[in-house]
Coordinates of C-alpha atoms and ligand atoms in Angstrom, one line a residue:
M1 CA 98.5 100.0 123.3
K2 CA 95.8 98.6 121.0
L3 CA 96.3 99.2 117.3
K4 CA 93.5 98.9 114.8
L5 CA 94.2 99.2 111.1
A6 CA 91.2 100.1 108.9
K7 CA 90.3 97.3 106.4
T8 CA 89.8 100.0 103.7
A9 CA 93.1 101.8 104.3
G10 CA 95.1 102.4 101.2
F11 CA 94.7 102.3 97.4
C12 CA 91.1 101.9 96.2
M13 CA 90.5 99.8 93.2
G14 CA 90.7 102.7 90.7
V15 CA 93.9 104.2 92.0
R16 CA 95.5 100.8 92.3
R17 CA 94.6 100.0 88.7
A18 CA 95.9 103.3 87.5
V19 CA 99.2 103.0 89.3
E20 CA 99.6 99.4 88.0
I21 CA 98.9 100.5 84.5
V22 CA 101.5 103.3 84.7
L23 CA 104.2 101.1 86.3
D24 CA 103.6 98.3 83.9
T25 CA 103.8 100.7 81.0
A26 CA 107.0 102.2 82.4
N27 CA 108.6 98.8 82.9
R28 CA 107.7 97.4 79.5
Q29 CA 107.5 100.2 77.1
Q30 CA 110.2 102.2 75.4
G31 CA 109.7 105.9 74.6
P32 CA 108.4 108.8 76.5
I33 CA 105.5 108.2 79.0
Y34 CA 103.4 110.9 80.4
T35 CA 100.5 111.2 82.8
Y36 CA 97.8 113.7 82.1
G37 CA 98.1 115.6 85.4
P38 CA 99.6 114.1 88.5
L39 CA 98.5 110.4 88.6
I40 CA 97.4 110.6 92.3
H41 CA 97.6 113.0 95.2
N42 CA 100.5 111.3 96.9
P43 CA 104.0 112.9 96.9
Q44 CA 105.9 109.5 97.4
V45 CA 104.2 107.8 94.5
L46 CA 104.8 110.8 92.2
E47 CA 108.5 110.8 93.2
I48 CA 108.8 107.2 92.2
L49 CA 107.1 107.8 88.9
A50 CA 109.5 110.7 88.2
E51 CA 112.4 108.4 89.0
K52 CA 111.0 106.0 86.4
G53 CA 111.0 108.7 83.8
V54 CA 107.2 109.3 83.8
T55 CA 106.5 113.0 83.2
V56 CA 103.5 114.9 84.2
I57 CA 101.9 117.1 81.5
E58 CA 99.1 119.5 82.2
D59 CA 98.1 120.0 78.5
V60 CA 98.9 118.9 75.0
S61 CA 101.7 121.4 74.6
G62 CA 103.8 119.4 77.2
A63 CA 104.4 116.4 74.9
K64 CA 105.5 115.8 71.3
S65 CA 105.3 112.0 71.0
G66 CA 104.9 108.9 73.2
S67 CA 102.1 107.5 75.4
V68 CA 100.0 109.5 77.8
V69 CA 98.1 107.8 80.6
I70 CA 94.8 109.3 81.6
R71 CA 94.6 109.0 85.4
A72 CA 91.8 107.4 87.5
H73 CA 90.0 110.8 87.8
G74 CA 89.5 110.7 84.0
A75 CA 89.7 113.7 81.6
P76 CA 87.4 115.8 79.5
P77 CA 86.8 114.1 76.1
Q78 CA 87.9 117.3 74.3
A79 CA 91.3 117.2 76.1
M80 CA 91.7 113.5 75.1
Q81 CA 90.9 114.3 71.5
A82 CA 93.5 117.0 71.5
L83 CA 96.1 114.5 72.8
V84 CA 95.2 112.1 70.0
D85 CA 95.4 114.9 67.4
A86 CA 98.8 115.8 68.7
G87 CA 100.0 112.2 67.8
L88 CA 100.1 110.8 71.3
T89 CA 98.9 107.3 72.2
I90 CA 96.3 107.3 74.9
I91 CA 96.4 104.7 77.6
N92 CA 93.1 105.2 79.5
A93 CA 93.4 104.4 83.2
T94 CA 90.2 106.2 84.1
C95 CA 88.5 104.3 87.0
P96 CA 85.6 102.2 85.7
R97 CA 83.4 103.8 88.3
V98 CA 84.3 107.3 87.0
I99 CA 83.6 106.1 83.5
K100 CA 80.1 105.1 84.7
V101 CA 79.4 108.7 85.8
Q102 CA 80.8 110.1 82.6
T103 CA 78.4 107.7 80.7
I104 CA 75.4 108.9 82.7
I105 CA 76.2 112.6 82.0
S106 CA 76.9 112.0 78.4
K107 CA 73.7 110.0 77.9
Y108 CA 71.4 112.6 79.5
A109 CA 73.3 115.5 77.8
R110 CA 72.4 114.0 74.4
Q111 CA 68.8 114.1 75.5
G112 CA 69.1 117.8 76.5
Y113 CA 69.4 117.4 80.2
A114 CA 71.6 119.8 82.2
C115 CA 73.9 118.3 84.8
V116 CA 74.5 119.4 88.4
I117 CA 77.6 117.9 89.8
V118 CA 78.0 117.9 93.6
G119 CA 81.7 118.2 94.1
D120 CA 84.8 120.5 94.3
K121 CA 84.9 122.6 91.1
D122 CA 88.7 122.5 90.9
H123 CA 88.9 118.7 91.4
P124 CA 90.3 117.0 88.2
E125 CA 87.5 114.4 88.3
V126 CA 84.8 117.2 88.3
M127 CA 86.6 119.0 85.5
G128 CA 86.6 115.8 83.5
L129 CA 82.9 115.2 84.2
L130 CA 82.0 118.7 83.1
G131 CA 83.5 117.9 79.7
Y132 CA 80.7 115.3 79.1
A133 CA 77.9 117.7 79.9
E134 CA 78.1 119.5 76.5
G135 CA 78.2 122.9 78.1
M136 CA 75.2 122.3 80.4
G137 CA 77.2 121.4 83.5
Y138 CA 77.1 123.2 86.9
V139 CA 79.1 122.4 90.0
I140 CA 77.8 122.9 93.6
S141 CA 79.5 122.0 96.8
H142 CA 77.0 123.2 99.5
P143 CA 73.2 123.4 99.8
D144 CA 73.4 127.2 99.7
D145 CA 74.9 126.9 96.1
L146 CA 71.4 125.8 94.9
D147 CA 70.4 129.4 94.9
K148 CA 73.0 130.2 92.3
L149 CA 71.7 127.6 89.8
P150 CA 69.9 129.0 86.8
S151 CA 66.3 127.9 86.2
L152 CA 66.7 124.4 84.7
E153 CA 63.9 122.6 83.0
R154 CA 65.5 119.2 82.9
A155 CA 68.5 118.3 84.9
I156 CA 70.3 115.4 86.4
V157 CA 72.3 115.5 89.7
V158 CA 75.4 113.4 90.1
A159 CA 78.2 113.4 92.8
Q160 CA 82.0 113.5 92.5
T161 CA 82.8 109.9 93.4
T162 CA 84.8 110.8 96.5
Q163 CA 82.2 113.3 97.8
D164 CA 81.2 113.2 101.5
G165 CA 78.1 110.9 101.7
R166 CA 76.4 113.0 104.4
L167 CA 76.8 116.3 102.5
F168 CA 75.5 114.7 99.3
N169 CA 72.4 113.4 101.1
R170 CA 71.7 116.9 102.6
I171 CA 72.0 118.5 99.1
A172 CA 69.9 115.8 97.5
K173 CA 67.2 116.2 100.2
T174 CA 67.0 120.0 99.7
M175 CA 67.0 119.4 96.0
A176 CA 64.2 117.0 96.1
E177 CA 62.1 119.6 98.0
R178 CA 62.9 122.5 95.7
F179 CA 63.4 120.8 92.3
P180 CA 61.5 117.5 92.5
H181 CA 61.7 117.1 88.7
F182 CA 65.5 116.7 88.8
K183 CA 66.8 113.1 88.4
V184 CA 69.3 112.3 91.2
F185 CA 72.0 109.7 90.8
N186 CA 74.1 109.0 93.9
T187 CA 77.4 108.3 92.1
I188 CA 79.5 108.3 95.2
C189 CA 81.8 105.3 95.0
D190 CA 81.1 102.6 97.5
S191 CA 84.8 102.4 98.3
T192 CA 84.6 106.1 99.5
L193 CA 81.4 105.4 101.4
K194 CA 82.8 102.3 103.1
R195 CA 86.0 104.1 104.0
Q196 CA 84.1 107.0 105.6
A197 CA 81.7 104.6 107.4
E198 CA 84.5 102.5 108.7
V199 CA 86.5 105.5 110.0
R200 CA 83.5 106.8 111.8
E201 CA 82.9 103.4 113.5
M202 CA 86.6 103.2 114.3
A203 CA 86.6 106.6 115.8
K204 CA 84.0 105.5 118.3
A205 CA 86.2 102.7 119.6
V206 CA 89.6 104.3 119.9
D207 CA 91.3 107.3 121.6
A208 CA 92.6 108.8 118.4
V209 CA 92.9 108.1 114.7
V210 CA 96.0 108.5 112.6
V211 CA 95.0 109.4 109.0
V212 CA 97.8 108.7 106.5
G213 CA 97.8 110.4 103.1
G214 CA 98.8 113.4 101.0
R215 CA 97.9 116.8 102.4
N216 CA 96.2 117.8 99.1
S217 CA 94.3 114.5 98.8
G218 CA 90.6 115.4 99.2
N219 CA 89.4 112.0 100.3
T220 CA 92.2 111.8 103.0
Q221 CA 91.2 115.3 104.3
R222 CA 87.6 114.1 104.4
L223 CA 88.6 111.1 106.5
A224 CA 90.3 113.3 109.1
Q225 CA 87.2 115.6 109.1
A226 CA 85.0 112.5 109.7
V227 CA 87.1 111.5 112.7
E228 CA 86.9 115.0 114.2
Q229 CA 83.1 115.1 113.6
E230 CA 82.9 112.1 115.9
G231 CA 84.7 114.1 118.6
V232 CA 87.9 112.2 118.4
P233 CA 91.4 113.7 117.7
A234 CA 92.7 113.0 114.2
F235 CA 96.4 113.1 113.3
H236 CA 96.7 113.7 109.6
V237 CA 100.3 112.7 108.5
E238 CA 101.9 112.2 105.1
S239 CA 104.6 109.9 106.5
E240 CA 105.9 108.4 109.8
A241 CA 108.3 111.3 110.2
E242 CA 105.3 113.6 110.9
L243 CA 103.9 111.4 113.8
D244 CA 103.5 113.3 117.0
C245 CA 104.9 110.3 119.1
Q246 CA 104.7 112.2 122.4
A247 CA 101.0 112.8 121.9
I248 CA 100.3 109.3 120.6
E249 CA 102.4 107.2 123.0
P250 CA 100.3 107.6 126.2
L251 CA 97.0 106.7 124.3
R252 CA 95.5 103.3 125.0
S253 CA 94.1 102.6 121.6
I254 CA 94.9 104.1 118.2
G255 CA 93.1 103.6 114.9
I256 CA 95.0 103.9 111.6
T257 CA 93.4 104.6 108.3
A258 CA 94.6 106.0 105.0
G259 CA 93.3 107.8 101.9
A260 CA 92.6 106.1 98.6
S261 CA 96.0 107.3 97.2
T262 CA 98.2 106.2 100.0
P263 CA 100.6 103.3 99.1
N264 CA 101.0 100.3 101.4
W265 CA 104.6 100.9 102.3
V266 CA 103.8 104.4 103.7
I267 CA 101.0 102.9 105.8
K268 CA 103.4 100.1 106.9
K269 CA 106.0 102.6 108.0
V270 CA 103.5 104.5 110.1
F271 CA 102.1 101.3 111.5
R272 CA 105.5 99.9 112.5
T273 CA 106.5 103.2 114.1
I274 CA 103.4 103.3 116.3
E275 CA 103.7 99.6 117.0
A276 CA 107.1 100.1 118.5
L277 CA 106.1 103.0 120.7
P278 CA 104.7 101.0 123.8
H279 CA 107.8 98.8 123.9
Q280 CA 110.0 101.8 124.3
A281 CA 107.8 102.9 127.3
K282 CA 107.3 99.6 129.0
G283 CA 110.8 99.4 130.5
R284 CA 114.2 97.9 129.6
W285 CA 113.2 94.2 129.5
R286 CA 110.2 94.6 127.4
L287 CA 112.1 96.7 125.0
M288 CA 115.0 94.2 124.9
L289 CA 112.6 91.3 124.2
F290 CA 111.0 93.3 121.4
R291 CA 114.4 94.1 119.9
I292 CA 115.6 90.4 120.0
Q293 CA 112.3 89.3 118.4
R294 CA 112.7 92.0 115.7
W295 CA 116.4 91.0 115.1
L296 CA 115.5 87.4 114.7
L297 CA 112.8 88.2 112.2
L298 CA 114.5 90.8 110.1
S299 CA 117.8 89.0 110.0
N300 CA 116.0 85.8 108.8
L301 CA 117.6 83.9 111.8
Y302 CA 114.1 82.9 112.8
L303 CA 113.3 81.6 109.3
A304 CA 116.6 79.7 109.3
M305 CA 115.6 78.1 112.5
G306 CA 112.3 77.1 110.8
A307 CA 114.3 75.4 108.0
G308 CA 116.2 73.3 110.5
C309 CA 112.9 72.4 112.2
L310 CA 111.4 71.5 108.8
S311 CA 114.4 69.3 108.0
Y312 CA 114.0 67.5 111.3
T313 CA 110.2 66.9 110.7
C314 CA 110.8 65.8 107.1
A315 CA 113.3 63.2 108.2
L316 CA 110.8 61.6 110.5
L317 CA 108.1 61.9 107.9
S318 CA 110.3 60.1 105.5
G319 CA 111.2 57.4 108.0
I320 CA 114.9 58.3 108.2
K321 CA 116.8 59.2 111.4
P322 CA 117.0 63.0 111.8
G323 CA 120.5 64.3 112.0
F324 CA 122.2 67.4 113.2
A325 CA 124.2 67.9 110.0
P326 CA 121.3 68.0 107.6
A327 CA 119.3 70.3 109.9
L328 CA 122.2 72.7 110.3
M329 CA 122.9 72.6 106.5
A330 CA 119.3 73.5 105.7
S331 CA 119.4 76.3 108.3
C332 CA 122.6 77.7 107.0
Y333 CA 121.6 77.6 103.4
V334 CA 118.3 79.3 104.0
L335 CA 119.9 82.0 106.2
S336 CA 122.7 82.7 103.7
M337 CA 120.3 82.9 100.7
H338 CA 117.6 84.9 102.3
I339 CA 120.1 87.5 103.6
L340 CA 121.7 87.8 100.2
N341 CA 118.2 88.0 98.6
N342 CA 117.4 91.0 100.8
F343 CA 120.6 92.7 99.6
I344 CA 120.2 91.8 96.0
G345 CA 116.5 92.8 95.9
R346 CA 117.0 95.9 98.2
E347 CA 115.3 98.2 95.7
A348 CA 112.0 96.3 96.2
V349 CA 112.6 95.8 99.9
R350 CA 112.8 99.6 100.2
Y351 CA 109.2 99.9 99.2
N352 CA 107.7 96.6 100.5
D353 CA 109.3 96.6 103.9
P354 CA 111.0 99.9 104.7
D355 CA 111.8 98.7 108.3
R356 CA 113.7 95.7 106.9
A357 CA 115.5 98.0 104.4
S358 CA 116.8 100.3 107.1
F359 CA 117.7 97.3 109.2
Y360 CA 119.8 95.9 106.3
D361 CA 121.4 99.4 105.8
N362 CA 122.3 99.8 109.5
N363 CA 123.6 96.2 110.0
R364 CA 125.2 95.8 106.5
L365 CA 128.6 94.4 107.6
I366 CA 127.4 92.0 110.3
L367 CA 124.6 90.6 108.0
L368 CA 127.0 90.1 105.1
A369 CA 129.4 88.3 107.5
I370 CA 126.5 86.1 108.7
A371 CA 125.6 85.3 105.1
V372 CA 129.1 84.4 104.2
I373 CA 129.8 82.3 107.3
S374 CA 126.4 80.5 107.1
G375 CA 126.9 79.8 103.4
T376 CA 130.3 78.3 104.1
V377 CA 129.1 76.3 107.0
G378 CA 126.2 75.1 104.9
L379 CA 128.6 73.9 102.2
F380 CA 130.8 72.3 104.7
M381 CA 127.9 70.4 106.3
A382 CA 126.7 69.3 102.8
F383 CA 130.3 68.1 102.1
A384 CA 130.1 66.1 105.4
M385 CA 126.9 64.5 104.1
G386 CA 128.5 63.3 100.9
S387 CA 129.7 64.5 97.5
V388 CA 126.3 64.5 95.8
P389 CA 124.7 66.7 98.5
F390 CA 127.7 69.0 98.3
L391 CA 127.5 69.3 94.5
I392 CA 123.7 70.0 94.7
V393 CA 124.1 72.7 97.4
L394 CA 126.9 74.3 95.4
I395 CA 124.7 74.4 92.3
I396 CA 121.6 75.9 94.0
S397 CA 123.8 78.4 95.9
L398 CA 125.3 79.6 92.6
L399 CA 121.8 79.8 91.1
G400 CA 120.8 82.0 94.0
L401 CA 123.8 84.2 93.7
F402 CA 123.4 84.7 90.0
Y403 CA 119.6 85.1 90.2
K404 CA 119.8 88.8 89.3
V405 CA 123.0 88.7 87.2
K406 CA 122.8 89.0 83.4
I407 CA 123.8 85.5 82.2
I408 CA 122.5 85.9 78.6
P409 CA 124.2 88.7 76.6
G410 CA 121.9 91.5 75.2
R411 CA 122.1 90.3 71.6
L412 CA 121.1 86.7 72.5
K413 CA 118.2 87.6 74.8
I414 CA 115.4 85.1 74.8
G415 CA 111.9 86.4 74.0
K416 CA 111.4 90.0 74.9
K417 CA 113.7 90.6 77.8
I418 CA 114.9 87.4 79.5
Q419 CA 118.5 87.8 80.3
R420 CA 118.6 86.9 84.0
I421 CA 116.9 84.1 85.9
S422 CA 114.9 86.8 87.7
D423 CA 113.4 87.9 84.3
V424 CA 111.4 84.7 84.1
P425 CA 108.0 85.7 85.5
G426 CA 107.2 84.1 88.8
S427 CA 110.6 82.4 89.0
K428 CA 111.5 83.6 92.5
T429 CA 108.5 81.9 94.2
V430 CA 109.0 78.6 92.4
L431 CA 112.8 78.5 92.8
I432 CA 112.7 79.3 96.5
A433 CA 110.1 76.6 97.1
L434 CA 112.1 74.0 95.2
A435 CA 115.3 74.9 97.0
W436 CA 113.5 74.4 100.4
G437 CA 112.3 71.0 99.2
V438 CA 115.8 70.1 98.1
V439 CA 117.7 71.2 101.3
T440 CA 115.2 69.9 103.8
V441 CA 114.3 66.6 102.2
V442 CA 116.2 65.5 99.1
L443 CA 119.7 66.1 100.5
P444 CA 119.2 64.4 103.9
H445 CA 117.7 61.5 102.0
L446 CA 120.6 61.3 99.5
S447 CA 123.0 61.3 102.4
V448 CA 121.5 58.0 103.5
T449 CA 120.8 56.4 100.1
L450 CA 121.3 57.5 96.5
Q451 CA 118.1 55.7 95.6
I452 CA 115.2 58.0 94.6
T453 CA 112.1 56.8 96.4
T454 CA 108.4 57.7 96.2
T455 CA 108.5 58.7 99.9
M456 CA 111.4 61.2 99.1
I457 CA 109.4 62.7 96.2
F458 CA 106.2 63.0 98.3
V459 CA 107.8 64.5 101.3
S460 CA 109.9 67.0 99.3
L461 CA 106.8 68.0 97.4
W462 CA 105.0 68.7 100.6
A463 CA 107.9 70.7 102.0
S464 CA 108.2 72.7 98.7
A465 CA 104.4 73.3 98.8
M466 CA 104.5 74.7 102.3
A467 CA 107.5 76.9 101.4
F468 CA 105.7 77.9 98.2
V469 CA 102.6 79.0 100.1
R470 CA 104.7 81.0 102.6
T471 CA 106.7 82.7 99.8
A472 CA 103.8 83.4 97.5
F473 CA 101.9 84.9 100.5
F474 CA 104.7 87.3 101.2
D475 CA 104.8 88.1 97.4
I476 CA 101.1 89.1 97.7
L477 CA 102.0 91.5 100.5
D478 CA 104.9 92.8 98.4
M479 CA 103.1 93.4 95.2
Q480 CA 103.3 97.2 95.2
G481 CA 107.0 97.3 95.7
D482 CA 107.7 94.5 93.2
R483 CA 105.7 96.3 90.6
I484 CA 107.6 99.5 91.2
V485 CA 110.9 97.8 90.5
G486 CA 109.5 95.7 87.7
Q487 CA 109.9 92.3 89.4
E488 CA 107.3 90.0 87.9
S489 CA 106.4 87.9 91.0
L490 CA 103.8 85.2 90.8
P491 CA 100.9 87.4 92.1
I492 CA 101.8 90.1 89.6
V493 CA 101.7 87.6 86.7
L494 CA 98.6 85.8 87.8
G495 CA 96.8 88.5 89.9
E496 CA 96.2 88.5 93.6
K497 CA 92.9 86.6 93.6
K498 CA 94.2 83.8 91.3
T499 CA 97.3 83.4 93.4
F500 CA 95.2 83.1 96.6
R501 CA 93.1 80.5 94.9
I502 CA 96.2 78.5 93.9
L503 CA 97.5 78.6 97.5
K504 CA 94.2 77.4 98.9
L505 CA 94.0 74.6 96.3
L506 CA 97.5 73.5 97.1
L507 CA 96.6 73.4 100.8
V508 CA 93.5 71.3 100.1
I509 CA 95.5 68.9 97.9
F510 CA 98.1 68.4 100.6
L511 CA 95.5 68.0 103.3
A512 CA 94.0 65.1 101.3
A513 CA 97.4 63.7 100.4
L514 CA 98.6 63.7 104.1
I515 CA 95.5 61.7 105.1
F516 CA 96.2 59.0 102.5
A517 CA 100.0 59.1 102.5
P518 CA 100.6 56.6 105.4
M519 CA 98.2 54.1 103.9
M520 CA 100.0 54.4 100.5
H521 CA 103.4 54.1 102.2
L522 CA 104.3 57.6 101.0
A523 CA 105.1 58.9 104.5
T524 CA 105.1 57.7 108.2
T525 CA 102.0 58.3 110.4
L526 CA 103.5 61.6 111.4
A527 CA 101.7 62.8 108.2
Y528 CA 98.5 62.9 110.3
G529 CA 100.2 65.4 112.6
M530 CA 101.3 67.5 109.7
I531 CA 97.6 68.1 108.8
L532 CA 97.8 70.6 111.6
S533 CA 100.5 72.6 109.8
V534 CA 98.2 72.8 106.7
F535 CA 95.5 74.1 109.0
Y536 CA 97.9 76.6 110.5
M537 CA 98.7 78.1 107.1
S538 CA 95.1 78.0 106.0
K539 CA 94.2 80.0 109.2
V540 CA 97.0 82.5 108.4
L541 CA 95.6 83.0 104.8
M542 CA 92.1 83.3 106.2
A543 CA 93.1 85.8 108.9
F544 CA 94.7 88.0 106.2
E545 CA 91.8 87.8 103.8
R546 CA 89.2 88.5 106.5
H547 CA 91.3 91.2 108.2
W548 CA 91.4 89.4 111.5
V549 CA 94.9 90.4 112.1
V550 CA 96.9 93.5 111.1
P551 CA 99.8 92.7 108.7
G552 CA 102.5 94.2 110.9
F553 CA 105.5 92.8 112.7
R554 CA 103.5 90.3 114.8
F555 CA 101.7 89.0 111.8
E556 CA 104.9 88.3 109.9
F557 CA 106.3 86.5 113.0
L558 CA 103.2 84.4 113.0
V559 CA 103.7 83.4 109.3
E560 CA 107.4 82.6 109.9
T561 CA 106.4 80.4 112.8
L562 CA 104.9 77.9 110.4
F563 CA 108.0 75.6 110.3
V564 CA 108.7 76.0 114.0
F565 CA 105.1 74.9 114.5
T566 CA 105.7 71.7 112.4
A567 CA 108.6 70.8 114.7
M568 CA 106.5 71.5 117.8
V569 CA 103.8 69.1 116.4
T570 CA 106.4 66.6 115.6
G571 CA 107.9 66.7 119.1
L572 CA 104.4 66.3 120.6
W573 CA 103.7 63.5 118.2
Q574 CA 106.8 61.7 119.3
L575 CA 106.0 62.2 122.9
L576 CA 102.5 60.7 122.5
A577 CA 103.8 57.9 120.3
Ligands
SF4_1 S1 87.5 106.3 94.9 FE1 86.1 104.9 93.7 S2 85.7 106.0 91.9 FE2 87.4 107.0 92.7 S3 89.2 106.0 91.8 FE3 88.8 104.9 93.7 S4 87.5 103.2 93.1 FE4 87.4 104.7 91.4

């Protein structure tokens, strides 16, 4: 079965911004927090906000004090003034594109123009827009409604930002014939237009389209309608539980799209459920292979294998003899820490990777046993390598274990809220990368000589940089869940675009460094081979940014193959040498 995920699926800029504003406010601010109406039309997100103590109010009587967030749809200015008069602090999360429409209406209303809004009269955005029309606003939703308009001398026409593009064009055309003096502004948001255009294109190339999103979300309903208008079946689901697997499984190609208010983790759950369907149908062996691959990935065994591979490569890159003990120690340390990390950070995993979360719930005992055994074996191997490596592994393991534990008492807290290592913004990404550099390069090196060399520093920086790119990349994928639980990962602190730029810059720096390293005696000539691993990771980033691959189970496997790939290149390099 071919799966196609729409590039435009999920939160649009405005909804994403509003959700981020509310979550950041809830994570940082004390005191009551309200949203003026439900933040978005998505039951799962509303449930999370309720869990975080964010209350929905419909009017000013619902709140006495605190902050009230104006959702992406905006609100009438009169309602906002009433909130201020009631002593509430306004946090305006109105989408900038909606503000643009409000500004147009307001500007022309001051000049005496009436305003005709093409949209749903009960939609909160339309109700907000009407507030700017100074009592001269009219809402129409069909060309026939034009007959109901009073005679207007001067008027402008705008659209609800999520309005269907074809319908608006039809109304605008009729309007131009009947009321040529009206000024028409096509204010449909390009995010909506792109989403609708993409789903229509997608529908032409697949057997059916699964549309994910809240039942009462207007833009999600319109996506399903657009699919049906193309003569293709549309399955509108709110979650994976509503999937009609019997109807979907025999299909050869499925498209998946989602409304502007559907969070990533809901899309991910639906994608993963459909992704697993053909394996169940293709016989025992195929299913077994799929399950083994899934087990290796979700349990982090595949990643641990990668750590062993990286240790082997780094030894050759540093010019020391690769050994079984250092590779096993690196694998065991990585396995133990990453499994424990999934348990410690299970709240975020629940949102970022629901499949992984249920895997950890279902295999709790066996995974905890693997973590304890691998941690012990790792320490034992470090001990076999010498007292210094043992001490270092012990320290970094304890750091990992106490990552989320309060180590600074409440009254001594540093700055605003730093009491745990995890409270330091971006600490997770940096510490994981450093730990990888230590276990794969520094410790094997120290087991041979206690001298710190420039080669050791260079190779450990390279290994840390590759681990950093891998971890930060997953942090980018996990931004929504991290934000929900208040985890300030690097992309949340710096922003997605800036983080991407840093990752690319890092890859470019190491690309250049690997070219010159052998000449400067910083690494063996294997460094030339390692240029391929930098290319590998660059391709992964590029594939994600350009939507060449769908971020599902296979894509994650591809990312985790990075370190296995380094060992493959090393093996080939040795053969050729
Ligand atoms: S659909 Fe467009 S206008 Fe509406 S919230 Fe999203 S980005 Fe803003």
